[in-house]
Short mmCIF file of C-alpha atoms in Angstrom, two decimals:
data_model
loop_
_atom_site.label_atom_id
_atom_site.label_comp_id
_atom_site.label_asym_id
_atom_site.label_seq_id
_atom_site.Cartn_x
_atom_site.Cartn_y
_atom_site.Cartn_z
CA UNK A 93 197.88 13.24 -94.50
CA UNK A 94 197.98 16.86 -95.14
CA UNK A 95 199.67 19.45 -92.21
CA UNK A 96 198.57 23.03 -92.32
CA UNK A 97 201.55 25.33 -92.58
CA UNK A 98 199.57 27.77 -88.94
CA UNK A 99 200.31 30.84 -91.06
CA UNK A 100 198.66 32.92 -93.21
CA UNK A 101 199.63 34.13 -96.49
CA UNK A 102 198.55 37.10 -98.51
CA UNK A 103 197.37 36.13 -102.10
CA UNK A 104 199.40 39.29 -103.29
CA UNK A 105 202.85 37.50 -101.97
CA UNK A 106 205.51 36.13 -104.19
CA UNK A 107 207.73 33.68 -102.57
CA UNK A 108 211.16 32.73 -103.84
CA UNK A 109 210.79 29.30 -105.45
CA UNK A 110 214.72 27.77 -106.08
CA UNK A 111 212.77 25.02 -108.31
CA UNK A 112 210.16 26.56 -110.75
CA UNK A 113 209.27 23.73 -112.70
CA UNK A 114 207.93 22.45 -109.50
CA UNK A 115 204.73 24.01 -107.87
CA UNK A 116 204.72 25.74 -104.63
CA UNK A 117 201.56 25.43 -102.59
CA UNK A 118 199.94 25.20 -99.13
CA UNK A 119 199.09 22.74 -97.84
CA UNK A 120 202.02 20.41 -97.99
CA UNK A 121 202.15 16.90 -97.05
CA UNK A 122 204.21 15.60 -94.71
CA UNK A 123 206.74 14.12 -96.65
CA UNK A 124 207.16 17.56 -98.72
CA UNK A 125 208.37 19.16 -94.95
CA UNK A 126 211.28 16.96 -94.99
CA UNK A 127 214.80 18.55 -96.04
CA UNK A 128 215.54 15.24 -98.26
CA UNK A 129 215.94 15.67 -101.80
CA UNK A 130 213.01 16.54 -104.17
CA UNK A 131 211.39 13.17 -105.01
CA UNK A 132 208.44 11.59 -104.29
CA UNK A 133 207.22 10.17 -101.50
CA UNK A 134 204.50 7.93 -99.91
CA UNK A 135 202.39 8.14 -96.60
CA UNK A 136 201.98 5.90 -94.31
CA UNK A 137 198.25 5.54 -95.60
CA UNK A 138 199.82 4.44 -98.90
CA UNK A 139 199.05 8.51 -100.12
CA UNK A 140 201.70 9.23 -102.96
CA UNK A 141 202.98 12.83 -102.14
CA UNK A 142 203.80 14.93 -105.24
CA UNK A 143 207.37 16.29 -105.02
CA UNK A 144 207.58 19.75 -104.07
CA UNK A 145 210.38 22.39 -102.47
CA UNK A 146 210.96 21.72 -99.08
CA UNK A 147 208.99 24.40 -96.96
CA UNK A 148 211.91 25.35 -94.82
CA UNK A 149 214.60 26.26 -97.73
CA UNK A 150 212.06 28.46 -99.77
CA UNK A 151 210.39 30.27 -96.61
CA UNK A 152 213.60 31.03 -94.72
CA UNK A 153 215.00 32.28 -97.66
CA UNK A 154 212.35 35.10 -98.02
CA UNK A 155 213.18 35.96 -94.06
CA UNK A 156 216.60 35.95 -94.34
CA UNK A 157 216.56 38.18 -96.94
CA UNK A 158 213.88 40.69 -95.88
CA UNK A 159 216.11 40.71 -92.27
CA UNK A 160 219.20 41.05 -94.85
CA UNK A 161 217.75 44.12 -96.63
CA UNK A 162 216.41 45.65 -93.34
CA UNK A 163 219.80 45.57 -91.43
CA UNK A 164 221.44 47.28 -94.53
CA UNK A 165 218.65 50.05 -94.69
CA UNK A 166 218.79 50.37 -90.68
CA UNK A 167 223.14 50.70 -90.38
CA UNK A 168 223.00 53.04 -93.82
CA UNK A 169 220.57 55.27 -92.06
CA UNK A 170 222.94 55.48 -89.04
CA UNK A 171 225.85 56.13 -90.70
CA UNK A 172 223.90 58.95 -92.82
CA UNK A 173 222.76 60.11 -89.36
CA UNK A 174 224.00 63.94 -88.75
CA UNK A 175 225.33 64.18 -85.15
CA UNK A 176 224.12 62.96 -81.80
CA UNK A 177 221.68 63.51 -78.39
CA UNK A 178 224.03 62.91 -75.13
CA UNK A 179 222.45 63.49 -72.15
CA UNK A 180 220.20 66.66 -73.25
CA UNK A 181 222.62 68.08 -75.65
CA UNK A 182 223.28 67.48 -79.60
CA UNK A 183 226.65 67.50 -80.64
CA UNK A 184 227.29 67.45 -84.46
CA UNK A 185 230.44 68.29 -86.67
CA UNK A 186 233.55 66.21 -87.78
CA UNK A 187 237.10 64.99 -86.16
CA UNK A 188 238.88 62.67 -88.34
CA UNK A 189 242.50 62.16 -86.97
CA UNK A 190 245.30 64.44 -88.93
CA UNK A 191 242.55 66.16 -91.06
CA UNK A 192 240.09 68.41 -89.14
CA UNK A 193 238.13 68.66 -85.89
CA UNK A 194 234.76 71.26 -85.23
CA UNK A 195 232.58 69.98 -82.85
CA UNK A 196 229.70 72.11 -82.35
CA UNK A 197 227.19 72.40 -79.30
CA UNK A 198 224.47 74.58 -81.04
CA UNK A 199 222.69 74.91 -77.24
CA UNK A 200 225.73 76.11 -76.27
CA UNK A 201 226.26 78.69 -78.75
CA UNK A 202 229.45 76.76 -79.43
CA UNK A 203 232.36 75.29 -81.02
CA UNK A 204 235.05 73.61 -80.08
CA UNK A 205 238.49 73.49 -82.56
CA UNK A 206 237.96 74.30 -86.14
CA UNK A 207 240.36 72.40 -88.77
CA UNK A 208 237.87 73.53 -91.99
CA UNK A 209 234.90 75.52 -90.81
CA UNK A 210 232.00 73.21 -91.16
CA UNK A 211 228.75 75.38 -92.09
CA UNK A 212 227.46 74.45 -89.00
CA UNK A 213 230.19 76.07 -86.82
CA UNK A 214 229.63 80.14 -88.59
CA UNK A 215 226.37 80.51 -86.84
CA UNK A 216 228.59 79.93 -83.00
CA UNK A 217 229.07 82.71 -81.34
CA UNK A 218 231.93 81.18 -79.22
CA UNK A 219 234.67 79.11 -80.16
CA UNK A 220 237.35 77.31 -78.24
CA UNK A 221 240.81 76.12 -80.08
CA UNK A 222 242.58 73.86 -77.95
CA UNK A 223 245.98 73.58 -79.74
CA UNK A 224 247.69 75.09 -82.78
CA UNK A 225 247.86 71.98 -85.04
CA UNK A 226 246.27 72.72 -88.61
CA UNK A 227 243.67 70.56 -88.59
CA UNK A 228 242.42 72.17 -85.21
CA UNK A 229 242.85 75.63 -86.29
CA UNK A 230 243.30 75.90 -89.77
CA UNK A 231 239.61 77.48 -90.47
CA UNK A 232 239.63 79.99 -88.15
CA UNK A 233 240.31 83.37 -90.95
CA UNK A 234 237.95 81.73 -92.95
CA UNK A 235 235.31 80.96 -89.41
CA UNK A 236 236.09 85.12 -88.83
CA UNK A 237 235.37 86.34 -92.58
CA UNK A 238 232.40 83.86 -93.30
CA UNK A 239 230.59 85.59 -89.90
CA UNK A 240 231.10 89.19 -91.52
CA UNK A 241 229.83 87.77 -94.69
CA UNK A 242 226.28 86.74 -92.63
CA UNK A 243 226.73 90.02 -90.73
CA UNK A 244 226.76 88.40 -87.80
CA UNK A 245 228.67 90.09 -85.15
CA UNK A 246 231.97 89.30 -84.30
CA UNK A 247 232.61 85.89 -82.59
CA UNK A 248 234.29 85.41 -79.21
CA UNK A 249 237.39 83.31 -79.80
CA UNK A 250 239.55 81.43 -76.78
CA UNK A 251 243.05 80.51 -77.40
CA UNK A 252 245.95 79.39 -74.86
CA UNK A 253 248.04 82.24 -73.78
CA UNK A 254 250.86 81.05 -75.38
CA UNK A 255 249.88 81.06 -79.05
CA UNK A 256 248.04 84.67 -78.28
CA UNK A 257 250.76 86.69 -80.31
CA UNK A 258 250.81 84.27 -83.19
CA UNK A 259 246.96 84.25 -84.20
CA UNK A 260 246.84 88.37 -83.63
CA UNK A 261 249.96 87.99 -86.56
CA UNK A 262 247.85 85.79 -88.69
CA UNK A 263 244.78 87.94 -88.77
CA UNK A 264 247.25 91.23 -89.32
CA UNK A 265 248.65 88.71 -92.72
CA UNK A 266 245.24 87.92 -93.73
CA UNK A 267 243.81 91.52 -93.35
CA UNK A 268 246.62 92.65 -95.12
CA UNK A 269 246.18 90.21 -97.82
CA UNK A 270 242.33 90.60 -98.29
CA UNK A 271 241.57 93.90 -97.27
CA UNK A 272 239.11 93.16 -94.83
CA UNK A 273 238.79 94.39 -91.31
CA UNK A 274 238.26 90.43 -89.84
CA UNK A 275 236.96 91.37 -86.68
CA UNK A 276 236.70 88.85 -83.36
CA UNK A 277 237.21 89.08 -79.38
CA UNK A 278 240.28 87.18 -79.16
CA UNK A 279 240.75 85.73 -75.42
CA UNK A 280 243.42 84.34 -73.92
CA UNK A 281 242.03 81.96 -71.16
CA UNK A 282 244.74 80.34 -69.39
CA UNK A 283 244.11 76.84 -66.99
CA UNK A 284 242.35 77.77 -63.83
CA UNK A 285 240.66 81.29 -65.33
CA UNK A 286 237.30 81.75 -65.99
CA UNK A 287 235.29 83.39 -68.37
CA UNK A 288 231.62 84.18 -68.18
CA UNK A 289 229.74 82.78 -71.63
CA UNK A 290 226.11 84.14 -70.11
CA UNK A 291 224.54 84.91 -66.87
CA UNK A 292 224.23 81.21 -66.14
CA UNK A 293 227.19 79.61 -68.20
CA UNK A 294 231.08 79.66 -67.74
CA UNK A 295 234.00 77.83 -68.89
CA UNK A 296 237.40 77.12 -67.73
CA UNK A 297 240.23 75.65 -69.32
CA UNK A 298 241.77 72.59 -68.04
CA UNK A 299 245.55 71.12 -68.54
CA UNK A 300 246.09 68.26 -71.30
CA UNK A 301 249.19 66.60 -72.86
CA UNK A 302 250.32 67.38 -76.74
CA UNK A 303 253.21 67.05 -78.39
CA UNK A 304 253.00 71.19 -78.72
CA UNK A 305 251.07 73.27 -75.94
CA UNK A 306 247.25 72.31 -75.75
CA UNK A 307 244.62 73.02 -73.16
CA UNK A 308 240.99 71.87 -73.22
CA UNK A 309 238.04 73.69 -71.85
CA UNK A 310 235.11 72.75 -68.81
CA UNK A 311 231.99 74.47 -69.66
CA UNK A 312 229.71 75.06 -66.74
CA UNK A 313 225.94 75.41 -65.83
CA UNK A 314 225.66 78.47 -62.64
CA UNK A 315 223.38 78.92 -60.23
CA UNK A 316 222.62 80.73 -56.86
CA UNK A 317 221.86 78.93 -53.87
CA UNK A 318 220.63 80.26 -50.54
CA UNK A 319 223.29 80.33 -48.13
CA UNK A 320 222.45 77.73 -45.33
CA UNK A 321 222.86 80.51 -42.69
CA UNK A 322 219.75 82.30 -44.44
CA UNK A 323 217.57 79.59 -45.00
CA UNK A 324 215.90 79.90 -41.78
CA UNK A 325 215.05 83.78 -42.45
CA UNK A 326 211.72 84.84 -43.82
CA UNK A 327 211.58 86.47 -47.11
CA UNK A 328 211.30 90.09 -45.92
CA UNK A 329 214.41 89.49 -44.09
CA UNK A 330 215.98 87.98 -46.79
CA UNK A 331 215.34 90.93 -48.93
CA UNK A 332 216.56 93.45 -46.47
CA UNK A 333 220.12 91.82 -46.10
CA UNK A 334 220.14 91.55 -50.26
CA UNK A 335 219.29 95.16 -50.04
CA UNK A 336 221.76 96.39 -48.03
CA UNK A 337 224.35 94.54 -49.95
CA UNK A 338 224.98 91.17 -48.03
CA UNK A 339 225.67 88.73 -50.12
CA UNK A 340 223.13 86.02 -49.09
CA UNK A 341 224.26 83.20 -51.96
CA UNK A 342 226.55 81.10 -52.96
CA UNK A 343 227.59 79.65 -56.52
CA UNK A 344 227.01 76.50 -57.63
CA UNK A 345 229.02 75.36 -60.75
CA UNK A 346 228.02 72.06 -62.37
CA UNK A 347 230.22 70.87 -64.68
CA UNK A 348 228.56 70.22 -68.20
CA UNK A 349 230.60 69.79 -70.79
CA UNK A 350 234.30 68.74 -71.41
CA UNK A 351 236.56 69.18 -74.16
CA UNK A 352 240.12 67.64 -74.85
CA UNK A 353 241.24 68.38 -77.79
CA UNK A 354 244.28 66.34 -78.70
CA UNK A 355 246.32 64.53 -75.91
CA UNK A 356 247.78 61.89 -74.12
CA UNK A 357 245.99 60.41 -71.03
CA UNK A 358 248.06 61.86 -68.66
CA UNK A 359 244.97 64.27 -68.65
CA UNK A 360 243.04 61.66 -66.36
CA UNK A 361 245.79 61.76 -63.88
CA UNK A 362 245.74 65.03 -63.47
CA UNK A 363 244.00 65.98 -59.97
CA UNK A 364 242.87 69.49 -61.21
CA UNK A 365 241.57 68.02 -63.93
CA UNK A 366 239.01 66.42 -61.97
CA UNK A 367 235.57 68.76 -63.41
CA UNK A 368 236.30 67.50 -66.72
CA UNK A 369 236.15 63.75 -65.74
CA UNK A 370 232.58 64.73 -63.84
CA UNK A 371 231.16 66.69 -65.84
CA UNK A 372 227.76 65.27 -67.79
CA UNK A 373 230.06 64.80 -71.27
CA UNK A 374 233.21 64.18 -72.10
CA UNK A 375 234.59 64.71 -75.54
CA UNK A 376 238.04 63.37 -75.65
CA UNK A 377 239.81 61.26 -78.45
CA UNK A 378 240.82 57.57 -79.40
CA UNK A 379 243.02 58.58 -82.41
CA UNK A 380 244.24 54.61 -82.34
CA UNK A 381 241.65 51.20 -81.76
CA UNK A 382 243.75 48.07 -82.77
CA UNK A 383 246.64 46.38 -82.00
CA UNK A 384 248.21 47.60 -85.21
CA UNK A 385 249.40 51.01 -83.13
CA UNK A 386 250.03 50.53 -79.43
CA UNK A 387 249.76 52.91 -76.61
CA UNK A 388 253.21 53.67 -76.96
CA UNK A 389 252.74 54.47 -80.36
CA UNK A 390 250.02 56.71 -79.21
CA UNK A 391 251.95 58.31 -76.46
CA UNK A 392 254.73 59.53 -78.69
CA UNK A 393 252.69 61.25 -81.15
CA UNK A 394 250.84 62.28 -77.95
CA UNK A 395 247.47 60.69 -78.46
CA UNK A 396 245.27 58.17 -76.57
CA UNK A 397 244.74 54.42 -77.90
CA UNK A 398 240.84 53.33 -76.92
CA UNK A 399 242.78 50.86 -75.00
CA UNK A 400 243.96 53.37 -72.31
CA UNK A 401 239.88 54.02 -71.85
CA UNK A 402 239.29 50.53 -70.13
CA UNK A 403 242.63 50.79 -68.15
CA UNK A 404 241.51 54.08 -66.68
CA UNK A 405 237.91 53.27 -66.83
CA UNK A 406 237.16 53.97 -62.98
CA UNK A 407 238.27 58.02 -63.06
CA UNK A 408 235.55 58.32 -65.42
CA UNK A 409 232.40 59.66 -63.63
CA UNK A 410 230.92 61.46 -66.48
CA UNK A 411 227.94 60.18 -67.55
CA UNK A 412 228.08 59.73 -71.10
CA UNK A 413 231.59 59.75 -73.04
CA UNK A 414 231.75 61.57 -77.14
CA UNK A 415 234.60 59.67 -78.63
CA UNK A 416 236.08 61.53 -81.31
CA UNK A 417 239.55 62.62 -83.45
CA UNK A 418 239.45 58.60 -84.80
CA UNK A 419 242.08 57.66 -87.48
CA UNK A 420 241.16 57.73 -91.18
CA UNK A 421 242.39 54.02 -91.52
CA UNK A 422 239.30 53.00 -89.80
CA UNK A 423 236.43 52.47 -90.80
CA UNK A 424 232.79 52.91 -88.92
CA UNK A 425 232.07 49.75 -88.32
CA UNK A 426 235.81 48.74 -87.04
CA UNK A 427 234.93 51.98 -84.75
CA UNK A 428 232.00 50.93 -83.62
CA UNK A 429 232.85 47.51 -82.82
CA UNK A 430 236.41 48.22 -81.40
CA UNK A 431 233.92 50.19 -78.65
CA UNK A 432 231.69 47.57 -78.05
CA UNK A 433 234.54 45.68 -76.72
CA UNK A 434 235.24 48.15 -73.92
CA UNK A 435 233.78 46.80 -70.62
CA UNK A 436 230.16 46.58 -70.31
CA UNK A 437 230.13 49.37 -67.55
CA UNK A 438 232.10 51.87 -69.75
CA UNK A 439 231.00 50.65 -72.99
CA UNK A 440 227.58 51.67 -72.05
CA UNK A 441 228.23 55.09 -72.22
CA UNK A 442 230.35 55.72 -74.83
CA UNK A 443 229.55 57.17 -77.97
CA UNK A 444 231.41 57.59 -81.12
CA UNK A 445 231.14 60.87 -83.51
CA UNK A 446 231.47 58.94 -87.30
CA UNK A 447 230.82 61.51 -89.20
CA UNK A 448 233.43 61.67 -92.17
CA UNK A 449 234.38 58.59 -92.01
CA UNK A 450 233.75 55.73 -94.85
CA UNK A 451 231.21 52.99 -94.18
CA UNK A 452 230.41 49.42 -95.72
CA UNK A 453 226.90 51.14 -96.36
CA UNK A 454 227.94 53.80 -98.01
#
């Protein structure tokens, strides 16, 4: 009794045959579906079968291996992938713990830290350094002279107050050194001042914990609103108030984007702090994943483990989280599946930036 296989199968197919002095062919009989050993058999009808490879061991092997070959090309092309789309924004660059951080928000117009200037970060206008650390803030001459290479005009550049005096020194040393004129806006933001990026875009800097002075930085979308004692007016009324110099709206600030930099999570705690937790991103760091470091380990060098994540899980309203500032001992896939065992809730909106880092696929 013969048993039709249900599939088809192109002519032009090759099939992977572990037995080649033995035929494969469709249809089999019965006794060839069997997973015994290759032998001959005999039907119940007294038909002698003609050993063959069992249909299940030479089929499945095909599959598994086409699935085999399909995961590899799918996870290479990830970890090939250049940056990543959060919540209507791309973020690209690179933060590798200890080595260098630039992460750039072209629709923006900006980057934030700048350990090696990326080509990706010249073309910023604006760019935020959150701490004094090398690998934060080490490309900044060469972020300043690569612009007046491009002749593009001279960037906008936010420091802390307190390291002001000491960048103005560097750029005297390296204009001194090179002979070029190296010019930028240098702006000292401190926490709770803000700055006005565009007509409908400001930024703030918030409080965070180092081991040396660090602040990161709230970017916000602004809008006018109607004041509710207006909204009853008609718009020739409105006009004459705005013309006589009433102020007839209020600003709304909306919280967009947040930046850490380097810290500890005392951060979350903070209650000022609280925009950056809201806001539609937040780019923070998880310098440590395993057991291998602990959160103490973390806290002294004044970094956050991935573990403090799920214990403060519920302060984070943002809508998506951009992980980044990883150690170099990991590798992408111990990243991505040291995330995957966050809680479902927060899991599901965290992303990692893996740029820079090595891969099983690569």
């Amino acid at each position: 009794m013969q048993i039709s296989s249900g599939i088809s199968f192109s002519p032009h197919l090759s099939f992977y045959n572990p037995y080649p002095h033995i035929p494969f062919s469709f249809p089999l009989c019965a006794s060839q579906i069997s997973d015994s050993t290759v032998s001959s058999t005999t039907s119940g009808s007294g038909h002698s079968c003609p050993a063959a490879v069992p249909k299940r061991s030479g089929f499945m092997s095909v599959i598994e291996r086409a699935m085999e070959e399909d995961q590899y090309r799918r996870s290479r092309a990830e970890v090939q992938k250049k940056g990543v789309d959060v919540e209507g924004y791309f973020f690209e660059g690179i933060s590798v713990g200890g080595h260098e951080t630039c992460v750039v928000v072209p629709s923006l117009n900006t980057a934030f830290d700048i350990g090696r200037c990326p080509p990706r970060a010249v073309s910023q206008d604006f760019l935020f350094i959150t701490h004094a650390h090398l690998d934060h803030i080490g490309g900044l001459p060469m972020y300043v002279a690569t612009r007046a290479l491009y002749s593009l005009k001279p960037p906008t550049v936010f420091v802390p107050p307190c390291i002001e005096a000491d960048v103005e020194k560097l750029f005297e040393i390296h204009r001194a050194m090179s002979h070029d004129e190296l010019k930028l806006n240098l702006v000292a933001l401190d926490v709770g001042e803000t700055y006005e990026m565009r007509n409908d875009v400001v930024v703030r800097p918030f409080r965070t914990s180092h081991v040396i002075p660090s602040q990161g930085y709230v970017i916000y979308s602004m809008r006018k609103k109607l004041k509710k004692q207006y909204i009853h007016l008609k718009g020739t009324q409105i006009k004459k108030l705005k013309l006589s110099g009433v102020e007839i709206t209020d600003t709304i600030l909306s919280p967009e984007v947040a930046f850490t930099g380097d810290t500890r999570s005392d951060f979350i705690c903070e209650q000022k702090n609280s925009d950056a937790l809201r806001a539609k991103v937040l780019i923070t760091e998880a310098t440590f994943l395993d057991d291998e470091f602990d959160i103490e380990h973390a806290r002294q060098h004044g970094h956050m483990h991935l573990l403090e994540i799920m214990e403060h899980a519920q302060w984070f309203r943002n809508k998506a989280i951009l992980l980044t500032h990883f150690s170099s001992r990991y590798k992408v896939e111990d990243i991505r599946q040291a995330i995957l065992k966050l809680q479902p809730k927060v899991s599901a909106k965290v992303v990692a930036l893996t740029e820079g880092f090595r891969s099983s696929y690569t």
